[in-house]
Coordinates of N, CA and C in Angstrom, one line a residue:
X13 N -92.2 73.2 -9.5 CA -92.0 72.5 -10.6 C -91.1 71.2 -10.6
X14 N -91.6 69.9 -11.0 CA -90.6 69.1 -10.6 C -90.5 68.2 -12.0
X15 N -89.5 67.4 -12.0 CA -88.9 66.3 -12.8 C -89.3 66.8 -14.3
X16 N -90.1 66.3 -15.1 CA -90.2 66.4 -16.4 C -90.7 67.7 -16.6
X17 N -91.5 68.5 -15.8 CA -92.0 69.8 -16.2 C -90.8 70.7 -15.9
X18 N -90.0 70.8 -15.1 CA -88.7 71.4 -14.9 C -87.8 71.0 -15.9
X19 N -87.6 69.9 -16.6 CA -86.7 69.5 -17.4 C -87.3 70.4 -18.8
X20 N -88.5 70.2 -19.3 CA -89.3 71.1 -20.4 C -89.1 72.5 -20.2
X21 N -89.2 72.9 -18.8 CA -89.2 74.4 -18.9 C -87.7 75.0 -19.0
X22 N -86.8 74.2 -18.5 CA -85.3 74.7 -18.6 C -84.9 74.6 -20.3
X23 N -85.4 73.6 -20.7 CA -85.3 73.4 -22.3 C -85.6 74.7 -23.0
X24 N -87.2 75.2 -22.7 CA -87.7 76.1 -23.4 C -86.8 77.4 -23.0
X25 N -86.5 77.7 -21.8 CA -85.6 78.9 -21.8 C -84.4 78.9 -22.4
X26 N -83.7 77.7 -22.6 CA -82.6 77.6 -23.5 C -82.9 77.9 -25.1
X27 N -84.0 77.3 -25.5 CA -84.4 77.4 -26.8 C -84.5 79.0 -26.9
X28 N -85.3 79.5 -26.0 CA -85.6 81.0 -26.1 C -84.3 81.8 -26.2
X29 N -83.3 81.6 -25.3 CA -82.1 82.3 -25.3 C -81.5 82.1 -26.8
X30 N -81.3 80.9 -27.3 CA -80.7 80.7 -28.4 C -81.5 81.2 -29.7
X31 N -82.7 81.2 -29.7 CA -83.6 81.7 -30.7 C -83.6 83.2 -31.0
X32 N -83.4 83.8 -29.7 CA -83.2 85.2 -29.6 C -81.9 85.7 -30.0
X33 N -80.9 85.0 -29.6 CA -79.5 85.4 -29.9 C -79.4 85.3 -31.8
X34 N -79.8 84.1 -31.9 CA -79.9 84.1 -33.7 C -80.6 85.3 -34.3
X35 N -82.0 85.4 -33.7 CA -82.5 86.6 -34.2 C -81.6 88.0 -34.2
X36 N -81.2 88.1 -33.1 CA -80.2 89.5 -33.0 C -79.0 89.5 -34.1
X37 N -78.6 88.2 -34.0 CA -77.4 88.0 -34.9 C -77.7 88.2 -36.7
X38 N -79.1 87.7 -36.8 CA -79.6 88.3 -38.2 C -79.7 89.4 -38.4
X39 N -80.2 90.3 -37.5 CA -80.8 91.7 -37.4 C -79.5 92.4 -37.5
X40 N -78.4 92.3 -36.9 CA -77.1 93.1 -36.7 C -76.4 92.8 -38.1
X41 N -76.5 91.6 -38.6 CA -75.9 91.3 -39.9 C -76.7 91.8 -40.9
X42 N -77.8 92.0 -40.9 CA -78.8 91.9 -42.0 C -78.6 90.9 -43.2
X43 N -78.5 89.8 -42.6 CA -78.3 88.5 -43.3 C -79.6 87.4 -42.7
X44 N -80.6 87.3 -43.2 CA -81.6 86.8 -42.8 C -81.8 85.2 -43.3
X45 N -80.7 84.5 -43.7 CA -80.8 83.2 -44.0 C -81.0 82.1 -43.2
X46 N -81.0 82.5 -41.9 CA -81.3 81.5 -41.0 C -82.7 81.7 -40.4
X47 N -83.4 82.6 -41.0 CA -84.8 82.8 -40.5 C -85.7 81.3 -40.4
X48 N -85.8 80.8 -41.1 CA -86.5 79.4 -40.9 C -86.1 78.6 -39.5
X49 N -84.7 78.5 -39.4 CA -84.0 77.9 -38.1 C -84.6 78.8 -37.1
X50 N -84.5 80.2 -37.1 CA -84.8 81.1 -36.0 C -86.3 80.6 -35.4
X51 N -87.3 80.7 -36.7 CA -88.9 80.4 -36.7 C -88.6 78.8 -35.7
X52 N -88.0 77.9 -36.3 CA -88.4 76.5 -35.6 C -87.7 76.6 -34.1
X53 N -86.9 77.4 -33.9 CA -86.1 77.4 -32.5 C -87.3 78.2 -31.5
X54 N -88.0 79.2 -32.1 CA -88.9 79.7 -31.2 C -90.1 79.2 -31.3
X55 N -90.6 78.6 -32.2 CA -91.7 77.6 -32.2 C -91.7 76.4 -31.7
X56 N -91.0 75.3 -32.2 CA -90.7 74.0 -32.1 C -89.8 74.0 -30.7
X57 N -89.2 74.8 -30.6 CA -88.4 74.7 -29.2 C -88.8 75.3 -28.1
X58 N -88.9 76.7 -27.8 CA -89.6 77.5 -27.1 C -90.8 77.3 -26.6
X59 N -91.7 77.6 -27.6 CA -93.2 77.5 -27.1 C -93.7 76.1 -27.2
X60 N -93.2 74.8 -27.9 CA -93.5 73.7 -27.3 C -93.3 73.2 -26.3
X61 N -91.9 73.5 -26.2 CA -91.5 72.9 -24.8 C -92.1 73.8 -23.5
X62 N -92.6 75.1 -23.4 CA -93.0 75.6 -22.6 C -94.4 75.0 -22.3
X63 N -95.3 74.7 -23.3 CA -96.7 73.9 -23.5 C -96.3 72.7 -22.7
X64 N -95.2 72.1 -22.9 CA -95.2 70.7 -22.5 C -95.0 70.8 -21.0
X65 N -94.0 71.7 -20.6 CA -93.6 71.8 -18.9 C -95.1 72.7 -18.2
X66 N -95.8 73.2 -19.0 CA -97.1 73.7 -18.2 C -98.0 72.5 -18.1
X67 N -98.2 71.6 -19.1 CA -98.8 70.3 -18.9 C -98.6 69.6 -17.8
X68 N -97.2 69.5 -17.7 CA -96.7 68.5 -16.8 C -96.7 69.1 -15.3
X69 N -96.5 70.4 -15.4 CA -96.9 71.2 -13.8 C -98.3 70.8 -13.6
X70 N -99.0 71.3 -14.5 CA -100.8 70.9 -14.3 C -100.9 69.7 -13.7
X71 N -100.3 68.5 -14.2 CA -100.6 67.2 -13.8 C -99.4 66.6 -13.6
X72 N -98.7 67.0 -12.2 CA -97.6 66.5 -12.0 C -97.6 64.9 -11.7
X73 N -98.5 63.9 -11.5 CA -98.5 62.8 -11.6 C -98.3 62.0 -12.8
X74 N -98.7 62.5 -13.7 CA -98.3 62.2 -15.2 C -96.9 62.5 -15.5
X75 N -96.5 63.5 -15.0 CA -95.0 64.0 -15.1 C -94.1 62.9 -14.2
X76 N -94.4 62.0 -13.5 CA -93.7 61.1 -12.9 C -93.6 59.9 -13.6
X77 N -94.4 59.5 -14.7 CA -94.4 58.3 -15.3 C -93.4 58.1 -16.3
X78 N -92.9 57.1 -16.5 CA -91.8 56.7 -17.2 C -92.1 57.3 -18.7
X79 N -93.5 57.2 -19.4 CA -93.6 57.6 -20.4 C -93.4 59.0 -20.8
X80 N -93.6 60.0 -19.6 CA -93.3 61.4 -19.8 C -91.8 61.7 -19.8
X81 N -90.9 60.7 -19.2 CA -89.4 60.9 -19.4 C -89.1 60.5 -20.6
X82 N -89.8 59.5 -21.3 CA -89.6 59.1 -22.8 C -89.8 60.3 -23.7
X83 N -90.8 61.0 -23.5 CA -91.3 62.2 -24.1 C -90.4 63.0 -24.0
X84 N -89.9 63.6 -22.8 CA -88.8 64.5 -22.6 C -87.8 64.2 -23.7
X85 N -86.9 63.1 -23.4 CA -85.8 62.6 -24.2 C -86.0 62.6 -25.6
X86 N -87.1 62.1 -25.9 CA -87.3 61.8 -27.4 C -87.6 63.4 -28.0
X87 N -88.2 64.2 -27.5 CA -88.5 65.6 -28.1 C -87.0 66.3 -27.8
X88 N -86.2 66.3 -26.8 CA -85.2 67.0 -26.6 C -84.0 66.4 -27.6
X89 N -83.7 65.3 -27.7 CA -82.8 64.8 -28.7 C -83.1 65.2 -29.7
X90 N -84.6 64.7 -30.5 CA -84.9 65.0 -31.9 C -84.8 66.6 -32.3
X91 N -85.2 67.4 -31.1 CA -85.5 68.7 -31.4 C -84.1 69.4 -31.6
X92 N -83.1 69.1 -30.8 CA -81.8 69.6 -30.7 C -81.1 69.3 -32.2
X93 N -81.3 67.8 -32.6 CA -80.8 67.4 -33.7 C -81.4 68.2 -35.1
X94 N -82.7 68.4 -34.9 CA -83.5 69.0 -36.0 C -82.9 70.7 -36.1
X95 N -82.7 71.2 -34.9 CA -82.5 72.6 -35.0 C -81.0 72.8 -35.5
X96 N -80.0 72.1 -35.0 CA -78.6 72.2 -35.3 C -78.4 71.5 -36.8
X97 N -79.1 70.6 -37.1 CA -79.1 70.0 -38.7 C -79.8 71.1 -39.5
X98 N -80.7 71.8 -39.1 CA -81.3 72.8 -40.1 C -80.3 74.1 -40.1
X99 N -79.9 74.4 -39.0 CA -78.9 75.5 -39.0 C -77.6 75.2 -40.1
X100 N -77.2 74.0 -40.0 CA -76.0 73.4 -41.1 C -76.5 73.4 -42.4
X101 N -77.8 73.0 -42.6 CA -78.3 72.8 -43.6 C -78.4 74.2 -44.5
X102 N -79.0 75.0 -43.7 CA -79.4 76.5 -44.3 C -78.2 77.2 -44.6
X103 N -77.0 76.9 -44.0 CA -75.7 77.3 -44.1 C -74.8 77.0 -45.3
X104 N -75.5 76.1 -46.1 CA -75.0 75.5 -47.4 C -74.5 74.1 -47.2
X105 N -74.9 73.4 -46.5 CA -74.4 72.1 -46.3 C -75.6 71.1 -46.4
X106 N -76.1 70.9 -47.7 CA -77.2 70.0 -48.0 C -76.9 68.4 -47.6
X107 N -75.7 68.3 -47.4 CA -75.4 66.8 -47.1 C -76.1 66.2 -45.6
X108 N -76.3 67.3 -44.6 CA -76.8 67.0 -43.5 C -78.4 66.8 -43.3
X109 N -79.0 66.9 -44.8 CA -80.6 66.8 -44.7 C -81.1 65.4 -44.2
X110 N -80.5 64.4 -44.3 CA -80.8 63.2 -43.6 C -80.9 63.5 -42.1
X111 N -80.1 63.9 -41.4 CA -80.2 64.1 -40.0 C -81.4 65.0 -39.7
X112 N -81.7 66.1 -40.7 CA -82.8 67.0 -40.4 C -83.9 66.2 -40.6
X113 N -84.3 65.2 -41.7 CA -85.4 64.5 -41.8 C -85.4 63.4 -40.8
X114 N -84.5 62.8 -40.0 CA -84.7 61.8 -39.0 C -85.1 62.7 -37.9
X115 N -84.6 63.7 -37.6 CA -84.8 64.4 -36.3 C -86.3 65.1 -36.6
X116 N -86.7 65.4 -37.7 CA -88.0 65.9 -37.8 C -89.2 64.6 -37.3
X117 N -88.9 63.8 -37.9 CA -89.8 62.3 -37.6 C -89.7 62.1 -36.1
X118 N -88.4 62.2 -35.5 CA -88.8 62.0 -34.1 C -89.3 63.0 -33.4
X119 N -89.3 64.6 -33.8 CA -89.9 65.2 -33.2 C -91.3 65.2 -33.4
X120 N -91.7 64.7 -34.5 CA -93.2 64.4 -34.6 C -93.6 63.3 -33.8
X121 N -92.8 62.2 -33.8 CA -93.3 61.2 -32.6 C -93.3 61.6 -31.5
X122 N -92.6 62.6 -30.9 CA -92.8 63.0 -29.7 C -94.1 63.7 -29.4
X123 N -94.4 64.5 -30.4 CA -95.8 65.3 -30.2 C -96.7 64.2 -30.3
X124 N -96.9 63.2 -31.0 CA -97.6 62.2 -31.2 C -97.7 61.4 -29.9
X125 N -96.7 61.3 -29.2 CA -96.5 60.6 -27.9 C -97.1 61.3 -26.9
X126 N -97.0 63.0 -26.9 CA -97.7 63.7 -26.1 C -99.1 63.5 -26.4
X127 N -99.6 63.6 -27.4 CA -101.1 63.5 -27.6 C -101.7 62.3 -27.1
X128 N -100.7 61.2 -26.9 CA -101.3 60.0 -26.4 C -101.0 60.2 -24.8
X129 N -100.2 60.7 -24.3 CA -100.2 61.1 -23.0 C -101.5 61.9 -22.5
X130 N -101.3 63.1 -23.2 CA -102.1 64.3 -22.5 C -103.8 64.5 -22.9
X131 N -104.1 64.2 -24.0 CA -105.4 64.0 -24.4 C -106.3 63.2 -23.5
X132 N -106.0 61.9 -23.2 CA -106.8 61.3 -22.1 C -107.1 61.9 -20.8
X133 N -105.9 62.3 -20.4 CA -105.9 63.1 -19.0 C -106.6 64.3 -19.1
X134 N -106.6 65.1 -20.1 CA -107.4 66.4 -20.1 C -108.8 65.9 -20.1
X135 N -109.2 65.0 -21.2 CA -110.7 64.4 -21.1 C -111.0 63.9 -20.1
X136 N -110.4 63.1 -19.4 CA -110.8 62.5 -18.2 C -110.9 63.5 -17.0
X137 N -110.2 64.5 -16.8 CA -110.2 65.7 -16.0 C -111.8 66.4 -16.3
X138 N -112.2 66.4 -17.6 CA -113.1 67.3 -17.9 C -114.4 66.4 -17.3
X139 N -114.2 65.3 -17.4 CA -115.4 64.4 -16.7 C -115.7 64.3 -15.5
X140 N -114.6 64.6 -14.6 CA -114.8 64.3 -13.3 C -115.8 65.4 -12.7
X141 N -116.4 65.1 -11.6 CA -117.3 65.9 -10.9 C -116.6 67.1 -10.0
X142 N -117.2 68.1 -10.2 CA -116.4 69.4 -9.5 C -115.5 69.0 -8.2
X143 N -116.3 68.3 -7.5 CA -115.6 67.9 -6.1 C -114.3 67.1 -6.1
X144 N -114.3 66.4 -7.0 CA -113.2 65.6 -7.5 C -111.9 66.2 -8.1
X145 N -112.3 67.3 -9.0 CA -111.3 68.2 -9.4 C -110.4 68.7 -8.8
X146 N -110.7 69.2 -7.6 CA -110.0 69.9 -6.5 C -108.8 69.2 -5.9

């Protein structure tokens, strides 16, 4: 695993560890107020980062492009901002909501960028003759 694939995979593992720790903390304390944060960490963080890592691992040449690096940093920075902001907001600090909103839009922009990067590659691979796919 190289470059962007490795970075996304590492990020996914960190998200999984943080998300599970938050889940355990909620279970032990019997306070589930952070359930939305936990769900976002596990889905937007762990699952999506793992899918991105898998894609870039399957198509390593795409992962070497500058746009893939931009995708990683946009997703990483906005995702971390979103999840920290959501945690703080749900802890009773509504003043952080603008950070959550901006980070959410950044994270969505990262997903749009991924669609722009990935869909043409996947559809192009589909059209290749069997001999060229290998």
